[in-house]
CSV table of C-alpha atoms in Angstrom, one decimal:
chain,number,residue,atom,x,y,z
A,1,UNK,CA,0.0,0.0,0.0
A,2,UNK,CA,2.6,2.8,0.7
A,3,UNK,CA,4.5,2.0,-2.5
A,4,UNK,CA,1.2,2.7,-4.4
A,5,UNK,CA,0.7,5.7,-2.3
A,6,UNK,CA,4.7,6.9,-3.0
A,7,UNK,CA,4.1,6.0,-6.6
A,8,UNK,CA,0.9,8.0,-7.0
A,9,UNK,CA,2.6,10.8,-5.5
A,10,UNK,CA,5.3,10.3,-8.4
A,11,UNK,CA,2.8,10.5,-10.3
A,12,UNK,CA,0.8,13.7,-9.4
A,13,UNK,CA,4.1,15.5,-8.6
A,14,UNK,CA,5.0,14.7,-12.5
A,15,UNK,CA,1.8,15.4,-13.9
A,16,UNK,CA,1.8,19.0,-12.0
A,17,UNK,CA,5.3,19.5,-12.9
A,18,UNK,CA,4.4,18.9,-16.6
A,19,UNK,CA,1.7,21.4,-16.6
A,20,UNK,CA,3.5,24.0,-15.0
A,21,UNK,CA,6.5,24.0,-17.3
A,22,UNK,CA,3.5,24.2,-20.3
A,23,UNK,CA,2.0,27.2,-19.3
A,24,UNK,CA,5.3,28.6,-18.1
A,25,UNK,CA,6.5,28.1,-21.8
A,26,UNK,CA,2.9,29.4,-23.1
A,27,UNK,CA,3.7,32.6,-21.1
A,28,UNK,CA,7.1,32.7,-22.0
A,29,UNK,CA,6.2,32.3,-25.8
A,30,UNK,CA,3.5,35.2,-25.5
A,31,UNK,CA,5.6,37.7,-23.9
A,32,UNK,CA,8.4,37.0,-26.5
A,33,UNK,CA,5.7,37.6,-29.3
A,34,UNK,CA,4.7,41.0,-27.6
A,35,UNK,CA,8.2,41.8,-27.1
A,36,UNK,CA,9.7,40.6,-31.0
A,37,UNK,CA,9.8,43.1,-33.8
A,38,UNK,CA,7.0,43.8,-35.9
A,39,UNK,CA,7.3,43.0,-39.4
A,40,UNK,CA,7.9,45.5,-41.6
A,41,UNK,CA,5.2,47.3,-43.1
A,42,UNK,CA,6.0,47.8,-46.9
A,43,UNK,CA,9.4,47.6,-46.8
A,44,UNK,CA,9.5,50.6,-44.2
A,45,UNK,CA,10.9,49.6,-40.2
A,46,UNK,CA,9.3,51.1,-37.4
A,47,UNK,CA,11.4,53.7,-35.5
A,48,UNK,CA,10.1,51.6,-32.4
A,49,UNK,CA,10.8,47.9,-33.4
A,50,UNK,CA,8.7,46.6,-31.0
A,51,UNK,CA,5.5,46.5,-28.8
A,52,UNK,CA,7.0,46.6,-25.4
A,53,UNK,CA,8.7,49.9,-26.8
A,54,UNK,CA,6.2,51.8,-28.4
A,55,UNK,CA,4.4,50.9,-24.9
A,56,UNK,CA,7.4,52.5,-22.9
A,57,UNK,CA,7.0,55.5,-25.5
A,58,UNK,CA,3.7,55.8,-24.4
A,59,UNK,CA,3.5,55.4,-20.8
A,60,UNK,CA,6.8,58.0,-20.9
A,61,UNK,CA,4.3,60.0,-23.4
A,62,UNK,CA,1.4,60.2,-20.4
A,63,UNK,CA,3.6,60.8,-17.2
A,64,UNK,CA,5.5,63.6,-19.4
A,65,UNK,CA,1.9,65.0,-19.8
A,66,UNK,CA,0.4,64.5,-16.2
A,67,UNK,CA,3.5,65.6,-14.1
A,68,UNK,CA,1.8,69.2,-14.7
A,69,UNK,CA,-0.9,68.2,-12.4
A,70,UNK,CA,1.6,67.3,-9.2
A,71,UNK,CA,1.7,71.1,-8.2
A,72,UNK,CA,-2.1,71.9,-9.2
A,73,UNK,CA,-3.5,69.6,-6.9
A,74,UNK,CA,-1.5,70.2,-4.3
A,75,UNK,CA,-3.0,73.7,-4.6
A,76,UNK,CA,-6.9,72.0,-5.2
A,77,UNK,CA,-6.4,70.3,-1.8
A,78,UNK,CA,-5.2,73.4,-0.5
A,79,UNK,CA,-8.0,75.6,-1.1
A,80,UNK,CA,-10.6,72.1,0.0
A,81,UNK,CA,-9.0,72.5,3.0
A,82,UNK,CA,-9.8,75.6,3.8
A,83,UNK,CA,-13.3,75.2,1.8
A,84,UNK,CA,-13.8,72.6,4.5
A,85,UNK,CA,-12.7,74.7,7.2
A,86,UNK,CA,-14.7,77.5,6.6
A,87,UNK,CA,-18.2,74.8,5.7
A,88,UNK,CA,-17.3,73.4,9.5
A,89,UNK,CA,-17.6,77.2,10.7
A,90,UNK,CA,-20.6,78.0,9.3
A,91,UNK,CA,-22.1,74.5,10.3
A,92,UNK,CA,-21.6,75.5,13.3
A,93,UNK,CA,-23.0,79.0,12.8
A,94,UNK,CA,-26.4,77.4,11.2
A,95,UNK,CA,-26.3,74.5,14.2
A,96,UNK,CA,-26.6,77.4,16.7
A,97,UNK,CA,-28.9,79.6,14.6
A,98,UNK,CA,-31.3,76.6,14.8
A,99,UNK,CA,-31.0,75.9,18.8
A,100,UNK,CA,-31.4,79.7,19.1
A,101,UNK,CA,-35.0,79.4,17.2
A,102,UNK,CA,-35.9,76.2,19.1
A,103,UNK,CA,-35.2,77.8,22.7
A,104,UNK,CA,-37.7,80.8,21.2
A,105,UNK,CA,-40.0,78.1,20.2
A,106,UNK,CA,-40.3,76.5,23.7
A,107,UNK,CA,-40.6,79.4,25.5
C-alpha cells in the first residue's frame, strides 16, 4: 500500500510539474511575441521595433503629460481644506442659529 501511495505521488508530482512547465513556456512564448519586432510594413521599419517599446513611449508619453498636475493639486487640496474649514464654521454658525429658534419656540 505505501509503495502505491509513493508511486501515485510520483505520479501527481510529475503530472503538475508537466503542466507548470507548459504554461510557463505558453507565457514565456506570448511575452516573446509582444516583445519581438514587428514585421515591416511595406518595406519601411518602425522607429520603435517593437510593442514593449512603443508601450514604454507611451507610458513616458502620459507621465510627461500629467506631471503638470503634481503642483495643481497640491493647490486643489489646499483651497478644499480651507473650503472645509470655513463649511465646518458655518455649520456651526447654522447649528446654533437653529437651537437659538428652538429655545424661542419652547418658551
Amino acid at each position: 500500500m505505501n509503495t502505491f501511495l509513493a508511486l501515485l505521488t510520483l505520479l501527481v508530482f510529475a503530472l503538475f510539474a508537466g503542466v507548470l512547465v507548459y504554461f510557463l513556456t505558453r507565457i514565456a512564448q506570448t511575452l516573446e511575441a509582444i516583445g519581438s519586432r514587428e514585421p515591416s510594413t511595406i518595406g519601411r521599419r518602425s522607429a520603435y521595433p517593437s510593442y514593449l517599446a512603443r508601450i514604454a513611449l507611451g507610458v513616458s508619453a502620459i507621465e510627461k503629460e500629467l506631471s503638470a498636475l503634481g503642483p495643481e493639486a497640491t493647490k486643489l487640496n489646499e483651497g478644499l481644506g480651507k473650503l472645509a474649514g470655513g463649511l465646518e464654521a458655518l455649520k456651526t454658525s447654522v447649528g446654533g442659529t437653529i437651537k437659538a429658534v428652538e429655545k424661542q419656540r419652547g418658551a
